[in-house]
mmCIF file of N, CA and C in Angstrom:
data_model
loop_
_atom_site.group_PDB
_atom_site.id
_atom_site.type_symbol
_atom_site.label_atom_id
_atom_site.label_comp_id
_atom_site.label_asym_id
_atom_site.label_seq_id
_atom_site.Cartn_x
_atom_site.Cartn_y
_atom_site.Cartn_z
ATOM 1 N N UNK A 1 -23.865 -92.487 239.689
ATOM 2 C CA UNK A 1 -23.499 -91.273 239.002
ATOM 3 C C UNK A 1 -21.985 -91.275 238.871
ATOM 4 N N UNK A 2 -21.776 -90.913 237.508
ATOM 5 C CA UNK A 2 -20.383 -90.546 237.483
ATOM 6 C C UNK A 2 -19.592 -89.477 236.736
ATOM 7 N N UNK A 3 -18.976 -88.876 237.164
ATOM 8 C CA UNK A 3 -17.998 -87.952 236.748
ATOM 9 C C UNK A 3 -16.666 -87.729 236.219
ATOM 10 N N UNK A 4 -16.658 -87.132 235.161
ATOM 11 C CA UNK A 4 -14.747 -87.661 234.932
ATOM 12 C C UNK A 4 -14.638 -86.329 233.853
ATOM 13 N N UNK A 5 -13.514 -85.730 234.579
ATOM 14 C CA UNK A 5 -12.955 -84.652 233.894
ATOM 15 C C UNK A 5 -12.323 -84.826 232.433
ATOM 16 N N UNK A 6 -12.658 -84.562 231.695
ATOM 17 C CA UNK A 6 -12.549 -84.271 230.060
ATOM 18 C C UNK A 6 -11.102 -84.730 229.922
ATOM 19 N N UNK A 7 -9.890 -84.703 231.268
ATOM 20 C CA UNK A 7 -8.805 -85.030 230.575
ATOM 21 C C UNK A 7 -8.435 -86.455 231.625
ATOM 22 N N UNK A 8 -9.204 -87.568 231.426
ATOM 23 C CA UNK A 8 -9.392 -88.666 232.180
ATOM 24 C C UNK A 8 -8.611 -89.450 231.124
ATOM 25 N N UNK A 9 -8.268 -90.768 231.088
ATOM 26 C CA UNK A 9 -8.249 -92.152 230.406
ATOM 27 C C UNK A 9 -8.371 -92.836 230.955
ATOM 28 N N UNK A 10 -8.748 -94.146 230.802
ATOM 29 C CA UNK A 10 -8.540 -95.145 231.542
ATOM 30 C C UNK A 10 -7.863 -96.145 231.397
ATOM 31 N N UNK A 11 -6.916 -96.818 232.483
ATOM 32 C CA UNK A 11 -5.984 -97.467 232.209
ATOM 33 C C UNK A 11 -6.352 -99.088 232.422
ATOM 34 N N UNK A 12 -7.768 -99.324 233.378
ATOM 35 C CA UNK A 12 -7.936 -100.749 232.964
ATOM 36 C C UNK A 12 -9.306 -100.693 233.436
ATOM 37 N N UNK A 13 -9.832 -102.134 233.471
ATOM 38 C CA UNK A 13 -11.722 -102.055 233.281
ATOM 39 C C UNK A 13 -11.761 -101.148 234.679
ATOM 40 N N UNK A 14 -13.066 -100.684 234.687
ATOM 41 C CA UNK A 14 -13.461 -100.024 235.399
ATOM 42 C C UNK A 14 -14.819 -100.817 236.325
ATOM 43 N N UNK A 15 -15.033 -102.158 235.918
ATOM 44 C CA UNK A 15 -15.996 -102.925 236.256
ATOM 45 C C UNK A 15 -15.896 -102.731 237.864
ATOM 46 N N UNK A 16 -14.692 -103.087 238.465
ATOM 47 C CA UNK A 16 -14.711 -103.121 239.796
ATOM 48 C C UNK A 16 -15.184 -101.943 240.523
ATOM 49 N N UNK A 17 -14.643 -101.149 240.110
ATOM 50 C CA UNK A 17 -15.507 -99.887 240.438
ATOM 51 C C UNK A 17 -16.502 -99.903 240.079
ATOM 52 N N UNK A 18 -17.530 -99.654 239.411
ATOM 53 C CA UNK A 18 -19.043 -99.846 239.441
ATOM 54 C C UNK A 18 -19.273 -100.744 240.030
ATOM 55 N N UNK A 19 -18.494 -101.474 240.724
ATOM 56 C CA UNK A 19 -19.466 -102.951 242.142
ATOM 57 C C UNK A 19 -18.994 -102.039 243.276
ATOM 58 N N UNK A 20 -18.459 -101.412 243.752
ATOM 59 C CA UNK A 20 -18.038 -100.271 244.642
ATOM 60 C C UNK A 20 -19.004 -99.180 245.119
ATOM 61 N N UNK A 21 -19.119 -98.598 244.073
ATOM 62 C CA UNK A 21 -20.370 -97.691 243.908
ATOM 63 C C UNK A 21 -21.346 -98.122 244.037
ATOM 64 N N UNK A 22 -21.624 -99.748 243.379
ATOM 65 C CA UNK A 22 -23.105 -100.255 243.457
ATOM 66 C C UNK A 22 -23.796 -100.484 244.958
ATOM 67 N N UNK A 23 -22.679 -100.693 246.090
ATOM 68 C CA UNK A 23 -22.330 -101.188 247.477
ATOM 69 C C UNK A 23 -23.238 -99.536 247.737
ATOM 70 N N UNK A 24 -22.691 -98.802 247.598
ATOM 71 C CA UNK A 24 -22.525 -97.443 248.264
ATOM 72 C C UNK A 24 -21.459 -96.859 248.275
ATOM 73 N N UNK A 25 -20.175 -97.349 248.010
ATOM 74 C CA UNK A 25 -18.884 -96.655 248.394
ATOM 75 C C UNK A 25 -19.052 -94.938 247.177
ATOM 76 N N UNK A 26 -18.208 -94.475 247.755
ATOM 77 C CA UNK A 26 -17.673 -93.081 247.419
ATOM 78 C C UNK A 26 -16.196 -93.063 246.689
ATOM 79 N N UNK A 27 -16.222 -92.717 245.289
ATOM 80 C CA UNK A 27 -14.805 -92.952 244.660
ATOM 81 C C UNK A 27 -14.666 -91.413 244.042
ATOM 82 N N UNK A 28 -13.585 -90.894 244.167
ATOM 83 C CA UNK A 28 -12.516 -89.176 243.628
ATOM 84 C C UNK A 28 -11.680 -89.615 243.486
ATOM 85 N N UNK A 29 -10.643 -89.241 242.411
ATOM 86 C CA UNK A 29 -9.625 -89.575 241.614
ATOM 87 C C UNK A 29 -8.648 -90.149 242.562
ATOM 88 N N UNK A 30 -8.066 -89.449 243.268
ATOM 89 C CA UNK A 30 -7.064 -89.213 244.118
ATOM 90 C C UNK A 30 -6.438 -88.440 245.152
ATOM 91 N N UNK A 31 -6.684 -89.554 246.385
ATOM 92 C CA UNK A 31 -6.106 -88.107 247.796
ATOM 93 C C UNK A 31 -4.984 -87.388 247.205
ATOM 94 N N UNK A 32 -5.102 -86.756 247.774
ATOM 95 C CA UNK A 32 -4.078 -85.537 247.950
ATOM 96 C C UNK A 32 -3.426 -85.430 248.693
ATOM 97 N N UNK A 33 -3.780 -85.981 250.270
ATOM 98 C CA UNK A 33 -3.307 -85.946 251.109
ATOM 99 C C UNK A 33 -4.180 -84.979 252.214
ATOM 100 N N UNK A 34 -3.482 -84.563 253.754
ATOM 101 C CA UNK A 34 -4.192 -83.992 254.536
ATOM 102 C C UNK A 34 -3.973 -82.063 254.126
ATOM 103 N N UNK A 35 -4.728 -81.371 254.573
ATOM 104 C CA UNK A 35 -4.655 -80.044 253.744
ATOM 105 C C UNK A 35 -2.948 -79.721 254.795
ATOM 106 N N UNK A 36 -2.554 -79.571 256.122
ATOM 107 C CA UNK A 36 -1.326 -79.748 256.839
ATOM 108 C C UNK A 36 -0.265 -79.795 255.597
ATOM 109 N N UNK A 37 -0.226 -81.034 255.312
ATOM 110 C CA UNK A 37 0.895 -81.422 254.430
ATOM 111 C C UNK A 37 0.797 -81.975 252.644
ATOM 112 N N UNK A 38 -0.564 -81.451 252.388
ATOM 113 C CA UNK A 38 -0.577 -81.412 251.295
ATOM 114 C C UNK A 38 0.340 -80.638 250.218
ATOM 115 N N UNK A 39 -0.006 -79.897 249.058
ATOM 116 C CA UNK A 39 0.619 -79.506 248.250
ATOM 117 C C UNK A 39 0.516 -77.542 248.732
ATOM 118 N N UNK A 40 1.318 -76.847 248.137
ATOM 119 C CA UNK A 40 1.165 -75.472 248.421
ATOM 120 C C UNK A 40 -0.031 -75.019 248.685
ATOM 121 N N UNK A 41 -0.949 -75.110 247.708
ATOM 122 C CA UNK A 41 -2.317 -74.370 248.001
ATOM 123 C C UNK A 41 -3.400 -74.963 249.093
ATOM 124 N N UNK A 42 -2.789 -76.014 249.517
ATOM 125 C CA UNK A 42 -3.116 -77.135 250.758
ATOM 126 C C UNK A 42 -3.169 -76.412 251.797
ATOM 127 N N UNK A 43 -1.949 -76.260 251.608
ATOM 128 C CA UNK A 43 -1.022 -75.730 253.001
ATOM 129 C C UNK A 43 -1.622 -73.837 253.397
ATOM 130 N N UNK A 44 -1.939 -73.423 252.132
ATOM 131 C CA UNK A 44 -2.450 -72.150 252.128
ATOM 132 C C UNK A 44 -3.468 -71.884 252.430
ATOM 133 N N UNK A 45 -4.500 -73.189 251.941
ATOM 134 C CA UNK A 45 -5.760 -73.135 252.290
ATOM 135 C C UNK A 45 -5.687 -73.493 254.155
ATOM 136 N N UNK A 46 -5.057 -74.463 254.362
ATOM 137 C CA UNK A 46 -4.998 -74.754 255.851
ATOM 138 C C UNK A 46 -4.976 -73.656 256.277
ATOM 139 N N UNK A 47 -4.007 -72.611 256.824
ATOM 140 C CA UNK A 47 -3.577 -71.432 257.191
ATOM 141 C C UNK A 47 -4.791 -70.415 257.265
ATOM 142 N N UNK A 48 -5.579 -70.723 256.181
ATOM 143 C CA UNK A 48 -6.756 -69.471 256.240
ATOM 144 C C UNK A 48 -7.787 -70.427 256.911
ATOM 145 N N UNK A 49 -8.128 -71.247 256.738
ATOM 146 C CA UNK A 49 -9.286 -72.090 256.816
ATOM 147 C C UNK A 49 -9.631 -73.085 258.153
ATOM 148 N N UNK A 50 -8.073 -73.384 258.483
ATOM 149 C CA UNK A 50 -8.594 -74.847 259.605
ATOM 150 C C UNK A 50 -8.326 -74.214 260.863
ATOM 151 N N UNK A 51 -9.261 -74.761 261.746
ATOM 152 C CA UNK A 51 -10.170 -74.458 262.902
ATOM 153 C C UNK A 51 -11.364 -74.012 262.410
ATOM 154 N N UNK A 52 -11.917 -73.499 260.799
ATOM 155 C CA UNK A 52 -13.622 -72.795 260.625
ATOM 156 C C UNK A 52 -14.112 -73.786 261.136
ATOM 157 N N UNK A 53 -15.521 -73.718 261.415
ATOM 158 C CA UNK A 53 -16.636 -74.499 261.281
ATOM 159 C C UNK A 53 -17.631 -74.375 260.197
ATOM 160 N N UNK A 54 -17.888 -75.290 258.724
ATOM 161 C CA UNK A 54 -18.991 -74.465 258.066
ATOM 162 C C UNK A 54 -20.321 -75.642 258.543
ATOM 163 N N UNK A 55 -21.215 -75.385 258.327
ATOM 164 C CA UNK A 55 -22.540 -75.457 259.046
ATOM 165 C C UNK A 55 -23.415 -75.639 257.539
ATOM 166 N N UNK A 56 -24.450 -76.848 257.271
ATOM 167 C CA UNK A 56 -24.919 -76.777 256.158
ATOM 168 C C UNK A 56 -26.326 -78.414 256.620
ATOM 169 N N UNK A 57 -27.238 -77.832 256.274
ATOM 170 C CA UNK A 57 -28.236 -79.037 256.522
ATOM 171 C C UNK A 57 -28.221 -79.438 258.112
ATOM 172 N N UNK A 58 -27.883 -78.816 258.995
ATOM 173 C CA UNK A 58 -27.679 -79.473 260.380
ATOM 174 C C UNK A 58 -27.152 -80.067 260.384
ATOM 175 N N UNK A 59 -25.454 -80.052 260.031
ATOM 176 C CA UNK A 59 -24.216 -80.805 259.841
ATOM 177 C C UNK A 59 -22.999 -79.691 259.999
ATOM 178 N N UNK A 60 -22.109 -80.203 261.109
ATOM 179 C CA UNK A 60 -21.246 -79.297 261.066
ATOM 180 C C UNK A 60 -20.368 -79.888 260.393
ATOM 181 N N UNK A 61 -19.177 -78.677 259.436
ATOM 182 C CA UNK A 61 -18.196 -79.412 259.004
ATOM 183 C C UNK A 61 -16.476 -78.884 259.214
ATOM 184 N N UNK A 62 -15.493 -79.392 260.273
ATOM 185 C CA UNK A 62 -14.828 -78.881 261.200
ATOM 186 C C UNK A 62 -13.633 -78.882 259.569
ATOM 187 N N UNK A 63 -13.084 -77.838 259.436
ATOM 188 C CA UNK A 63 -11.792 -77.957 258.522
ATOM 189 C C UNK A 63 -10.573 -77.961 259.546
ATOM 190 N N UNK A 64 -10.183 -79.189 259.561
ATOM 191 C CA UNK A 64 -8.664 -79.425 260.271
ATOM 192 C C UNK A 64 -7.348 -79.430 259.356
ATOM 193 N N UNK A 65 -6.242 -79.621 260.330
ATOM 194 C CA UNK A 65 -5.142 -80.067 259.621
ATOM 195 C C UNK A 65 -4.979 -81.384 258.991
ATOM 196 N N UNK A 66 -5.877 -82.094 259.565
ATOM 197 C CA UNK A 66 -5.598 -83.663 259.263
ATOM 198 C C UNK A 66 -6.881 -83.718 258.054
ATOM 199 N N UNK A 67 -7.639 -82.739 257.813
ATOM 200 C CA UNK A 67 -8.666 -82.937 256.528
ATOM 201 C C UNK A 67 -8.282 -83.500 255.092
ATOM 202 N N UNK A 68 -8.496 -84.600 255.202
ATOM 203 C CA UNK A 68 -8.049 -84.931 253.756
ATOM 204 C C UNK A 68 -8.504 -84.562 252.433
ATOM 205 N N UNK A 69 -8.098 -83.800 251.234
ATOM 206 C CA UNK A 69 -8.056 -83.175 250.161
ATOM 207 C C UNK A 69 -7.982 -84.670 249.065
ATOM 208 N N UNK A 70 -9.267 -84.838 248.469
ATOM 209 C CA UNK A 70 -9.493 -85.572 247.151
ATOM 210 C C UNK A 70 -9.621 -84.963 245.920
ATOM 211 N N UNK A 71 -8.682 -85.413 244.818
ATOM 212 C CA UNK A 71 -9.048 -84.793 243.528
ATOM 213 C C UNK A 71 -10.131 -85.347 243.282
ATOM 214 N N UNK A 72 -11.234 -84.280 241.819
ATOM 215 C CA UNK A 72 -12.219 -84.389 241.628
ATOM 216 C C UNK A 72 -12.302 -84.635 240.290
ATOM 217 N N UNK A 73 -11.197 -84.721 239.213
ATOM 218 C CA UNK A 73 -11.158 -85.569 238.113
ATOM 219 C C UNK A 73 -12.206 -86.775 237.875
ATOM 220 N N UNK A 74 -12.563 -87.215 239.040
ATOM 221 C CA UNK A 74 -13.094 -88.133 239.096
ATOM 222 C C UNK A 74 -14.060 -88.583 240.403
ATOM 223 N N UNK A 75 -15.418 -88.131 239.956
ATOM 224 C CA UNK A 75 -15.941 -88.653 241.492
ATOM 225 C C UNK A 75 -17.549 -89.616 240.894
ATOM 226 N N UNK A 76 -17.478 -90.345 241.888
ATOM 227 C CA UNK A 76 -18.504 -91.640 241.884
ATOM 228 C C UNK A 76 -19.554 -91.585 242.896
ATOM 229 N N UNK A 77 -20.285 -92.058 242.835
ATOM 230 C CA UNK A 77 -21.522 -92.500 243.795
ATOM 231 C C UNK A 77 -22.641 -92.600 243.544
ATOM 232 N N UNK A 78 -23.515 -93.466 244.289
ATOM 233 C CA UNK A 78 -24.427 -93.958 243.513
ATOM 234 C C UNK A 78 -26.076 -92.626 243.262
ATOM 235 N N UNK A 79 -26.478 -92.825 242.263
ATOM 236 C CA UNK A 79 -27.853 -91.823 242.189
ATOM 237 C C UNK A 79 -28.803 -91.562 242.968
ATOM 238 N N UNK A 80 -28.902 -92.849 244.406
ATOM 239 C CA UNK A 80 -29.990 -92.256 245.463
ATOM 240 C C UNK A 80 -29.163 -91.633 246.315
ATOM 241 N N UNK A 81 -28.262 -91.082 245.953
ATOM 242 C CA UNK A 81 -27.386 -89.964 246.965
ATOM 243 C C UNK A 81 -26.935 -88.487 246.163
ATOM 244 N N UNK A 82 -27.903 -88.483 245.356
ATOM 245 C CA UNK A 82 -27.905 -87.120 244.608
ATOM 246 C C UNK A 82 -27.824 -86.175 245.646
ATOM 247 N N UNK A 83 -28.997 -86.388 246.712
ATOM 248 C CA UNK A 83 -29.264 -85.374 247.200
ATOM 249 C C UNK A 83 -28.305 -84.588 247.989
ATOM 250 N N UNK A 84 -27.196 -85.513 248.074
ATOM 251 C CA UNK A 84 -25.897 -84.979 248.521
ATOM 252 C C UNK A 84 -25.321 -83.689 247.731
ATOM 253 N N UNK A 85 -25.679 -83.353 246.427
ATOM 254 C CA UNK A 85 -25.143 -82.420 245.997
ATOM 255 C C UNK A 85 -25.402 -81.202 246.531
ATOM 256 N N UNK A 86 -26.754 -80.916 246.514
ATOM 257 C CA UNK A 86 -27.215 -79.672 247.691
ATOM 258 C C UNK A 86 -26.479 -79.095 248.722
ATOM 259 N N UNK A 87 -26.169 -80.062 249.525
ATOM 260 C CA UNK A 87 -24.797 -79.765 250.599
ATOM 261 C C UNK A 87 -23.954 -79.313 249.862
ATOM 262 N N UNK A 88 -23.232 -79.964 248.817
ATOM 263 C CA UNK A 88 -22.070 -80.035 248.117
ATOM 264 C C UNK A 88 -21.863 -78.629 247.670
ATOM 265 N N UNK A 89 -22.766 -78.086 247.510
ATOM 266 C CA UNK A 89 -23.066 -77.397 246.468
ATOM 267 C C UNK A 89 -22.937 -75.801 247.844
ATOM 268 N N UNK A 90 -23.908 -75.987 249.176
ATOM 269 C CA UNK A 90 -24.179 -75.076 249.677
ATOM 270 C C UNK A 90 -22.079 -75.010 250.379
ATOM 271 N N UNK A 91 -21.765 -76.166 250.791
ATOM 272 C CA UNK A 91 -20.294 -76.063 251.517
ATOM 273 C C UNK A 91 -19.439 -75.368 250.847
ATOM 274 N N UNK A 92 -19.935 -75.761 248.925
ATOM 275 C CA UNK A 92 -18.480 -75.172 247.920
ATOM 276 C C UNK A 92 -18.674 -73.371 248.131
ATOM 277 N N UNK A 93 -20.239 -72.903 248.486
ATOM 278 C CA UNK A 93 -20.330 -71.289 248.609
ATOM 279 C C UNK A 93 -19.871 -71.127 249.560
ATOM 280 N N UNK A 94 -19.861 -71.146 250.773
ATOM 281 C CA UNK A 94 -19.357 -70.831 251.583
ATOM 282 C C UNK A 94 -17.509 -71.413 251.824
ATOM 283 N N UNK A 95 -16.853 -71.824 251.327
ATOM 284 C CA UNK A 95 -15.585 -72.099 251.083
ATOM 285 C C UNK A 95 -15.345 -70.979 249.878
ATOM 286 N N UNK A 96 -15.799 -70.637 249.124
ATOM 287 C CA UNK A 96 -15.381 -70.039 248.322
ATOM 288 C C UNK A 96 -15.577 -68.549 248.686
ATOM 289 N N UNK A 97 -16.332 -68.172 249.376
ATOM 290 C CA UNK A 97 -16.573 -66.766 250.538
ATOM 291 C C UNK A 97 -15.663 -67.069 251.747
ATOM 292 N N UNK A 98 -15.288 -67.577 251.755
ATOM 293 C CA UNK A 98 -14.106 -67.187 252.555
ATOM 294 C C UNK A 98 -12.664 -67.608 252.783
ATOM 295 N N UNK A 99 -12.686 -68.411 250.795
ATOM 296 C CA UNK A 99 -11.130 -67.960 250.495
ATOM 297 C C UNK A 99 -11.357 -68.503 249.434
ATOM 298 N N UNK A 100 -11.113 -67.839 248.111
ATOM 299 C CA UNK A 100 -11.531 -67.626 247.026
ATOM 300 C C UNK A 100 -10.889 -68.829 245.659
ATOM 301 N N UNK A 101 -10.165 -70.051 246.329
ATOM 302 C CA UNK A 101 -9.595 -70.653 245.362
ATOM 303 C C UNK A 101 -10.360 -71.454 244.368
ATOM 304 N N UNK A 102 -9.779 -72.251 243.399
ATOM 305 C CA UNK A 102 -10.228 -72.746 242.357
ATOM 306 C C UNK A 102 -10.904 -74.433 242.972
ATOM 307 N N UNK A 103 -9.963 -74.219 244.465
ATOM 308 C CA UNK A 103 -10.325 -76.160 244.306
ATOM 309 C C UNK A 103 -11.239 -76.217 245.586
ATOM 310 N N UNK A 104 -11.555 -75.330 246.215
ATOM 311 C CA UNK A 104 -12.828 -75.447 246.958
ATOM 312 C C UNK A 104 -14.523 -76.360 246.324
ATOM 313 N N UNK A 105 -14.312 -76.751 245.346
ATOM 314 C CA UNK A 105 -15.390 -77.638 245.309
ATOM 315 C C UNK A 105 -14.771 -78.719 245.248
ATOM 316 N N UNK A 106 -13.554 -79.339 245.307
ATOM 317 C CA UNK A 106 -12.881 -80.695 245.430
ATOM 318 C C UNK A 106 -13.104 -80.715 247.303
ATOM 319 N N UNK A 107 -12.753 -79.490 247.656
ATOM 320 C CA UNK A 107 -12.719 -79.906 249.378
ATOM 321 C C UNK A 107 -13.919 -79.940 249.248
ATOM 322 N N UNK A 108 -15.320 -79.447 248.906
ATOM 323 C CA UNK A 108 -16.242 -79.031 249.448
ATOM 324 C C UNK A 108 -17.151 -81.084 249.162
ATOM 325 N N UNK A 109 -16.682 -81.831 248.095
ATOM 326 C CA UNK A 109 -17.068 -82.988 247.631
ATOM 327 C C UNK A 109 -16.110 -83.952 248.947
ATOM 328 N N UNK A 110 -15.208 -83.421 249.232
ATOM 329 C CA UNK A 110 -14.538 -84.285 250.118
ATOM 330 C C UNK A 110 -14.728 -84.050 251.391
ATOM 331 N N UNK A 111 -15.413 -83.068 252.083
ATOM 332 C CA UNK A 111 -15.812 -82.927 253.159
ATOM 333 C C UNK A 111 -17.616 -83.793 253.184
ATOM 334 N N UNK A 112 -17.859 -83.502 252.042
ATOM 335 C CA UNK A 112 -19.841 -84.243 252.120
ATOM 336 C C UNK A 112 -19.476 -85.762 252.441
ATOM 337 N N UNK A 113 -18.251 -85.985 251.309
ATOM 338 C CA UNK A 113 -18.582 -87.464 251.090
ATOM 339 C C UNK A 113 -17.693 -88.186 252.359
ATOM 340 N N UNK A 114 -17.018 -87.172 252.576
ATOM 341 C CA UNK A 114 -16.087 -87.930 254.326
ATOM 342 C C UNK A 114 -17.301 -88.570 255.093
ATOM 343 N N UNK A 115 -18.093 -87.574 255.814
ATOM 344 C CA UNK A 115 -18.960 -87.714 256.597
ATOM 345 C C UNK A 115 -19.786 -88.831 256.102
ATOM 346 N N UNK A 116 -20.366 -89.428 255.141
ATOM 347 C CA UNK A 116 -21.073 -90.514 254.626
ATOM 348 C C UNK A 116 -20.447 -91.636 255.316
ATOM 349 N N UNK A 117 -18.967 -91.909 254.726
ATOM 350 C CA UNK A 117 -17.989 -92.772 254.795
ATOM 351 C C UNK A 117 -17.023 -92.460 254.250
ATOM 352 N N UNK A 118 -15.807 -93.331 253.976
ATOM 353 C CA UNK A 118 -14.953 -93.418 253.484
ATOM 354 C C UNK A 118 -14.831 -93.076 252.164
ATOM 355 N N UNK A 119 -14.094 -92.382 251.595
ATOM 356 C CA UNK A 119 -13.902 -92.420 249.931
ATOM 357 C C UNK A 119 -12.761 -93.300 249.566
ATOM 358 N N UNK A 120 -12.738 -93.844 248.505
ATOM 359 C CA UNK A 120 -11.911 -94.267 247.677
ATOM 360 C C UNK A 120 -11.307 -93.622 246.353
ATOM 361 N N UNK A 121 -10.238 -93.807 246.442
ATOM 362 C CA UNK A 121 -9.343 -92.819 245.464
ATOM 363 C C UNK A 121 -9.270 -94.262 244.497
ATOM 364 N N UNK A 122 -9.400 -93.496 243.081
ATOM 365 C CA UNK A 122 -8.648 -94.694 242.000
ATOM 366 C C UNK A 122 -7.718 -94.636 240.997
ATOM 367 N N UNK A 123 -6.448 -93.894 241.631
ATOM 368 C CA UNK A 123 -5.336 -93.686 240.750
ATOM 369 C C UNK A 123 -4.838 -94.617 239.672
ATOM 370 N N UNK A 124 -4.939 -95.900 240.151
ATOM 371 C CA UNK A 124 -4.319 -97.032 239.790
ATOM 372 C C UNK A 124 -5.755 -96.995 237.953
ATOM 373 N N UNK A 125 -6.729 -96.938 238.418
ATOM 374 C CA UNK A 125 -8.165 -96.966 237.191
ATOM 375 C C UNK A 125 -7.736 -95.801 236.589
ATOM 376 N N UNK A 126 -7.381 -94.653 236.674
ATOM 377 C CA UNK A 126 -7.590 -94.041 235.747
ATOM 378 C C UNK A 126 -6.212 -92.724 235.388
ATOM 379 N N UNK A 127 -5.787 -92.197 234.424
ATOM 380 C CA UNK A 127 -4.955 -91.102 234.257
ATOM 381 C C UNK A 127 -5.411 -89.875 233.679
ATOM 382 N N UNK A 128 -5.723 -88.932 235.089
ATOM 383 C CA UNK A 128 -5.767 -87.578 235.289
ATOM 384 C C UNK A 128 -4.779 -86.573 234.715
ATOM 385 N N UNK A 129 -5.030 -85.934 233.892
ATOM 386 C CA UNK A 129 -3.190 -85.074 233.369
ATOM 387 C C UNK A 129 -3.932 -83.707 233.867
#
């Protein structure tokens, strides 16, 4: 499955990535960094948010300082892990009940897909404006 925000391009094949995904890996545009020292609304969201616990499928999910924030311009993974959206989907409500921003479904995709494994960011593949 793949995703790409309407204001994507791409700057070279994208082949390697689809052998990435084909593996299992997890690809979003680009960290952001940890919410601690991320960008303003990072840092804002930290302040309200880290120490919660949100709770979803019998999975806890701890929001720290060191939580890393992926843009969602762009997210990958393969189709027998749909079912991941459900989570995705139940973490982005409850982030968004209890602090109302726009990019709570970027954390809420980067908290599911942490716990899987690793994500991969692909700044270098593609330009996000």
């Amino acid at each position: 499955m793949l995703f790409l925000d309407t204001d994507t391009i791409w700057r070279r094949n994208p082949k390697p990535l689809f052998a990435h995904v084909e593996v299992g890996g997890f690809l979003m545009h680009q960290n952001e960094g940890r919410l601690i020292s991320g960008n303003l609304l990072s840092r804002k969201i930290c302040r309200r948010l880290c120490g919660q616990s949100l709770r979803v499928a019998d999975r806890n999910y701890n929001l720290t300082p060191a939580t890393e924030l992926f843009n969602s311009g762009v997210i990958a993974f393969r189709s027998d892990k749909a079912y991941l959206l459900n989570d995705i989907m139940a973490l982005a409500e409850q982030l968004y009940a209890a602090y109302n921003k726009h990019m709570m479904e970027q954390l809420a995709f980067s908290l599911r897909f942490a716990a899987e494994g690793p994500i991969t960011d692909v700044p270098d593949y593609l330009w996000h404006y």
